[in-house]
Amino acid sequence: MAFLEETVRGIRKDIVKMIGKAASGHPGGSLSSAEILTLLYFEQMNVDEKNPRKEDRDRFVLSKGHAAPVLYATLAAKGFFPKAELENLRQLGSMLQGHPDMNKVPGVDMSTGSLGQGISVAAGMALAGKMDNKSHKIYALLGDGELQEGLVWEAAMAASHYQLNNLIAFVDNNNLQIDGAICEVMSPFPIDAKFEAFGWNVITVEDGHDFDELRTAVEAAKKSEDKPTVIICKTVKGKCVSFMENNAGWHGKGPNAEEVKQALAELEA
Amino acid sequence: MAEKKSTRQAYGEYLVKLGEKNQNLVVLDADLSGATKTNIFKNACPERHFNVGIAEANLMGMAAGLATAGKVPFASTFAIFGAGRAYEIIRNSICYPKLNVKIALTHSGISVGEDGGSHQSIEDIALMRVIPNMTVLSPADAIETEKMMDVAMAIDGPVYIRLGRSDVPVLFDEDYQFEVGKAGLLKSGDDVTLIATGLMVGPALEAAELLKADGISARVLNMGSIKPIDTNAITEAAINTGAIVTAEEHSIIGGLGSAVAEVLCDGVPVPLERVGVKDLFGQSGKVAPLMEKYGLTANDIVTAAKKAIARK
């Protein structure tokens, strides 16, 4: 347990540092989903950093592609590529594009960034797994604002129709999107009842930063017999950096040098 | 009278043969499998046919996902919904990551007929051509459709195949060879070159005969490969015949005419006349009167050829 806590702390520090260096990027939704990715890559997923395209690996699709920094920091921590690469986030010629590129970054299973598309692709991956009688899982991470995209629900309908129980989607429910509170911009609530109505197995995690709760949810999701599972995680946008927490203003901007210093000091404490 | 067959029919039938040879081939449709003819494949191979319902965006997204796992998806619906509604999924989830998805869209152009302007795609070539990593193929008949499907299977990346609803004459025989990036020389000539694609290849051949009666020698090129396009054949035609006419069942903005104009601008600029839909939406009607109304007949090509020659 201490290992996961230490790992996620390091990932958060890398997120703050790389977005500060790039002077642009999406810290809020990266920090809110850090525990989800840490649990998946360091405990739950069958992946091999030495062989990123291993055939029967579990797949992860970052449907909320703007949270690329948390994926990059996690993959680097896992050893898919050197941590030094994180300094090149969003720089000309860098493999670490503003949104993930599967052909540039070892360990990225799908290029994403345009919201709603990742979950649709993940459903296709899961269907392929079913066709070939494979046992690996497809994980996807959606934003709560992303649920406003119609394609999410086209994909949700299909995943249920094809009984894709090998598909496990997380919703990073931090309640904020660029323009403000999700319930003010365009409420996606009730999220659980919507997925239930679409035929999904629905699990709610009250604290999306609690590894035990997340683990229990994933273990239950893996046992789903004929339905895809959504794990709705209540999270805090900008988690662990006091001035970013619950502040939509930190959805998509980079901290300055002073702010990076303060954030790192808080993460060290 | 030559045998007639729609390119969508040829597509549906040949999918079965391709699917026998390639176990990774899967077919996706969006509730139009009767019209796109993928139901022929469905009947032969139901376990590899997926009808995702009336959801074209998800059609393309799921095709992308299947491709990441080594499947070779053929995704089909009408051109207006595939290239139009699902455009950005094709761009970002198929072409940006260069996934091996074949996008075979039927009911392109105004020859859709009675369904009218809302269903007649006159912009799909433009939309698909502009995306990096995409190959754009536009068959003239049933045989060329089959050959293009073979070629599409051999390409590791996204391919768009533009198919039609109406029956068109079978122009080629089984020995016909199609190569990506190569124009087919259908007729030699020195005074003007007619470059046609899709169901306008027939009228272009007819136009060449009409021009011959007027003492004009017209070269005819079949441009089935719109991207990559045969730069050499176009440049050679410009040098040797000095005037060019393009003919397509598509808007004159962004399609074959524009692609040829781009090549001419870069190389040997000569007079070019574009026969196509003139920045207008289509409408309901029978196919033949529609083609006449929108200026897509052999006579329209003849008029354009004479105009191009006069501009030399």
Short mmCIF file of N, CA and C in Angstrom, two decimals, chain A residues 5-71:
data_model
loop_
_atom_site.label_atom_id
_atom_site.label_comp_id
_atom_site.label_asym_id
_atom_site.label_seq_id
_atom_site.Cartn_x
_atom_site.Cartn_y
_atom_site.Cartn_z
N GLU A 5 1.06 4.48 -2.67
CA GLU A 5 0.99 5.88 -2.21
C GLU A 5 2.25 6.64 -2.63
N GLU A 6 3.39 6.00 -2.48
CA GLU A 6 4.65 6.64 -2.89
C GLU A 6 4.69 6.85 -4.40
N THR A 7 4.21 5.83 -5.11
CA THR A 7 4.22 5.90 -6.58
C THR A 7 3.33 7.04 -7.07
N VAL A 8 2.14 7.15 -6.53
CA VAL A 8 1.21 8.17 -7.01
C VAL A 8 1.72 9.57 -6.63
N ARG A 9 2.41 9.67 -5.52
CA ARG A 9 2.99 10.96 -5.13
C ARG A 9 4.04 11.39 -6.17
N GLY A 10 4.87 10.43 -6.58
CA GLY A 10 5.88 10.72 -7.59
C GLY A 10 5.24 11.10 -8.92
N ILE A 11 4.16 10.40 -9.28
CA ILE A 11 3.46 10.70 -10.53
C ILE A 11 2.89 12.11 -10.49
N ARG A 12 2.31 12.48 -9.35
CA ARG A 12 1.76 13.84 -9.22
C ARG A 12 2.88 14.90 -9.37
N LYS A 13 4.02 14.61 -8.76
CA LYS A 13 5.12 15.58 -8.86
C LYS A 13 5.56 15.72 -10.33
N ASP A 14 5.63 14.59 -11.01
CA ASP A 14 6.02 14.65 -12.43
C ASP A 14 4.99 15.41 -13.26
N ILE A 15 3.71 15.23 -12.94
CA ILE A 15 2.66 15.95 -13.68
C ILE A 15 2.86 17.46 -13.54
N VAL A 16 3.05 17.90 -12.29
CA VAL A 16 3.23 19.33 -12.03
C VAL A 16 4.48 19.86 -12.72
N LYS A 17 5.57 19.09 -12.61
CA LYS A 17 6.85 19.54 -13.19
C LYS A 17 6.75 19.64 -14.71
N MET A 18 6.18 18.59 -15.33
CA MET A 18 6.20 18.60 -16.81
C MET A 18 5.27 19.66 -17.37
N ILE A 19 4.12 19.88 -16.72
CA ILE A 19 3.21 20.91 -17.24
C ILE A 19 3.79 22.30 -16.97
N GLY A 20 4.49 22.43 -15.83
CA GLY A 20 5.16 23.71 -15.55
C GLY A 20 6.22 24.00 -16.60
N LYS A 21 7.02 22.98 -16.92
CA LYS A 21 8.09 23.15 -17.91
C LYS A 21 7.49 23.49 -19.28
N ALA A 22 6.41 22.79 -19.64
CA ALA A 22 5.78 23.03 -20.95
C ALA A 22 5.05 24.37 -20.97
N ALA A 23 4.71 24.86 -19.77
CA ALA A 23 3.93 26.10 -19.63
C ALA A 23 2.57 25.99 -20.30
N SER A 24 2.11 24.75 -20.50
CA SER A 24 0.75 24.52 -20.97
C SER A 24 0.42 23.05 -20.76
N GLY A 25 -0.88 22.74 -20.72
CA GLY A 25 -1.29 21.37 -20.47
C GLY A 25 -2.46 21.36 -19.50
N HIS A 26 -2.84 20.14 -19.07
CA HIS A 26 -4.07 19.98 -18.28
C HIS A 26 -3.79 19.35 -16.93
N PRO A 27 -3.45 20.16 -15.92
CA PRO A 27 -3.12 19.60 -14.61
C PRO A 27 -4.34 19.08 -13.83
N GLY A 28 -5.45 19.80 -13.87
CA GLY A 28 -6.59 19.46 -13.02
C GLY A 28 -7.07 18.03 -13.17
N GLY A 29 -7.39 17.65 -14.42
CA GLY A 29 -7.91 16.31 -14.69
C GLY A 29 -6.84 15.24 -14.70
N SER A 30 -5.57 15.64 -14.73
CA SER A 30 -4.48 14.67 -14.61
C SER A 30 -4.33 14.29 -13.13
N LEU A 31 -4.36 15.30 -12.26
CA LEU A 31 -4.21 15.04 -10.83
C LEU A 31 -5.42 14.29 -10.27
N SER A 32 -6.59 14.52 -10.82
CA SER A 32 -7.79 13.86 -10.28
C SER A 32 -7.83 12.37 -10.61
N SER A 33 -7.12 11.95 -11.65
CA SER A 33 -7.19 10.54 -12.05
C SER A 33 -5.90 9.77 -11.76
N ALA A 34 -5.02 10.35 -10.98
CA ALA A 34 -3.70 9.74 -10.75
C ALA A 34 -3.80 8.38 -10.04
N GLU A 35 -4.70 8.25 -9.06
CA GLU A 35 -4.81 6.96 -8.36
C GLU A 35 -5.34 5.87 -9.30
N ILE A 36 -6.27 6.25 -10.18
CA ILE A 36 -6.85 5.25 -11.09
C ILE A 36 -5.76 4.65 -11.97
N LEU A 37 -4.94 5.52 -12.58
CA LEU A 37 -3.88 5.01 -13.45
C LEU A 37 -2.81 4.25 -12.67
N THR A 38 -2.49 4.75 -11.48
CA THR A 38 -1.47 4.08 -10.67
C THR A 38 -1.90 2.66 -10.32
N LEU A 39 -3.15 2.53 -9.88
CA LEU A 39 -3.65 1.19 -9.52
C LEU A 39 -3.63 0.27 -10.74
N LEU A 40 -4.07 0.79 -11.88
CA LEU A 40 -4.12 -0.05 -13.08
C LEU A 40 -2.72 -0.50 -13.49
N TYR A 41 -1.82 0.44 -13.67
CA TYR A 41 -0.50 0.09 -14.24
C TYR A 41 0.43 -0.61 -13.23
N PHE A 42 0.25 -0.33 -11.93
CA PHE A 42 1.18 -0.91 -10.95
C PHE A 42 0.61 -2.10 -10.20
N GLU A 43 -0.66 -2.42 -10.47
CA GLU A 43 -1.21 -3.55 -9.74
C GLU A 43 -2.13 -4.42 -10.61
N GLN A 44 -3.01 -3.80 -11.37
CA GLN A 44 -4.09 -4.56 -12.00
C GLN A 44 -3.79 -5.03 -13.43
N MET A 45 -3.13 -4.22 -14.22
CA MET A 45 -3.01 -4.54 -15.63
C MET A 45 -1.84 -5.46 -15.93
N ASN A 46 -2.07 -6.38 -16.86
CA ASN A 46 -1.01 -7.22 -17.38
C ASN A 46 -0.36 -6.49 -18.56
N VAL A 47 0.73 -5.78 -18.25
CA VAL A 47 1.47 -5.08 -19.30
C VAL A 47 2.96 -5.36 -19.11
N ASP A 48 3.72 -5.19 -20.16
CA ASP A 48 5.15 -5.44 -20.09
C ASP A 48 5.88 -4.24 -20.69
N GLU A 49 6.55 -3.50 -19.84
CA GLU A 49 7.23 -2.29 -20.31
C GLU A 49 8.36 -2.62 -21.29
N LYS A 50 8.83 -3.88 -21.26
CA LYS A 50 9.89 -4.29 -22.20
C LYS A 50 9.30 -4.67 -23.56
N ASN A 51 8.00 -4.97 -23.54
CA ASN A 51 7.32 -5.40 -24.78
C ASN A 51 5.94 -4.74 -24.83
N PRO A 52 5.95 -3.42 -25.14
CA PRO A 52 4.72 -2.63 -25.00
C PRO A 52 3.55 -3.12 -25.85
N ARG A 53 3.84 -3.81 -26.96
CA ARG A 53 2.75 -4.27 -27.83
C ARG A 53 2.46 -5.76 -27.67
N LYS A 54 2.87 -6.32 -26.53
CA LYS A 54 2.61 -7.73 -26.25
C LYS A 54 1.16 -8.07 -26.59
N GLU A 55 0.95 -9.16 -27.31
CA GLU A 55 -0.37 -9.43 -27.89
C GLU A 55 -1.50 -9.52 -26.87
N ASP A 56 -1.31 -10.27 -25.83
CA ASP A 56 -2.43 -10.51 -24.92
C ASP A 56 -2.45 -9.59 -23.70
N ARG A 57 -1.77 -8.44 -23.83
CA ARG A 57 -1.76 -7.49 -22.72
C ARG A 57 -3.15 -6.90 -22.48
N ASP A 58 -3.37 -6.38 -21.30
CA ASP A 58 -4.54 -5.55 -21.06
C ASP A 58 -4.30 -4.22 -21.76
N ARG A 59 -5.39 -3.61 -22.24
CA ARG A 59 -5.27 -2.32 -22.92
C ARG A 59 -5.85 -1.20 -22.07
N PHE A 60 -5.29 0.00 -22.24
CA PHE A 60 -5.84 1.18 -21.58
C PHE A 60 -6.03 2.28 -22.61
N VAL A 61 -7.24 2.82 -22.65
CA VAL A 61 -7.54 3.93 -23.57
C VAL A 61 -7.89 5.16 -22.76
N LEU A 62 -7.07 6.19 -22.91
CA LEU A 62 -7.34 7.45 -22.21
C LEU A 62 -8.34 8.26 -23.04
N SER A 63 -9.62 7.96 -22.83
CA SER A 63 -10.63 8.63 -23.66
C SER A 63 -10.61 10.14 -23.39
N LYS A 64 -10.33 10.51 -22.15
CA LYS A 64 -10.13 11.95 -21.86
C LYS A 64 -8.66 12.27 -22.14
N GLY A 65 -8.34 12.32 -23.42
CA GLY A 65 -6.94 12.39 -23.86
C GLY A 65 -6.17 13.60 -23.37
N HIS A 66 -6.89 14.65 -22.96
CA HIS A 66 -6.18 15.85 -22.48
C HIS A 66 -5.46 15.59 -21.16
N ALA A 67 -5.80 14.48 -20.49
CA ALA A 67 -5.08 14.13 -19.27
C ALA A 67 -3.79 13.35 -19.60
N ALA A 68 -3.24 13.61 -20.78
CA ALA A 68 -2.01 12.95 -21.23
C ALA A 68 -0.90 12.98 -20.16
N PRO A 69 -0.71 14.07 -19.43
CA PRO A 69 0.39 14.08 -18.45
C PRO A 69 0.33 12.95 -17.43
N VAL A 70 -0.86 12.60 -16.96
CA VAL A 70 -0.93 11.52 -15.97
C VAL A 70 -0.57 10.18 -16.63
N LEU A 71 -0.93 10.00 -17.89
CA LEU A 71 -0.57 8.77 -18.60
C LEU A 71 0.94 8.72 -18.83
#
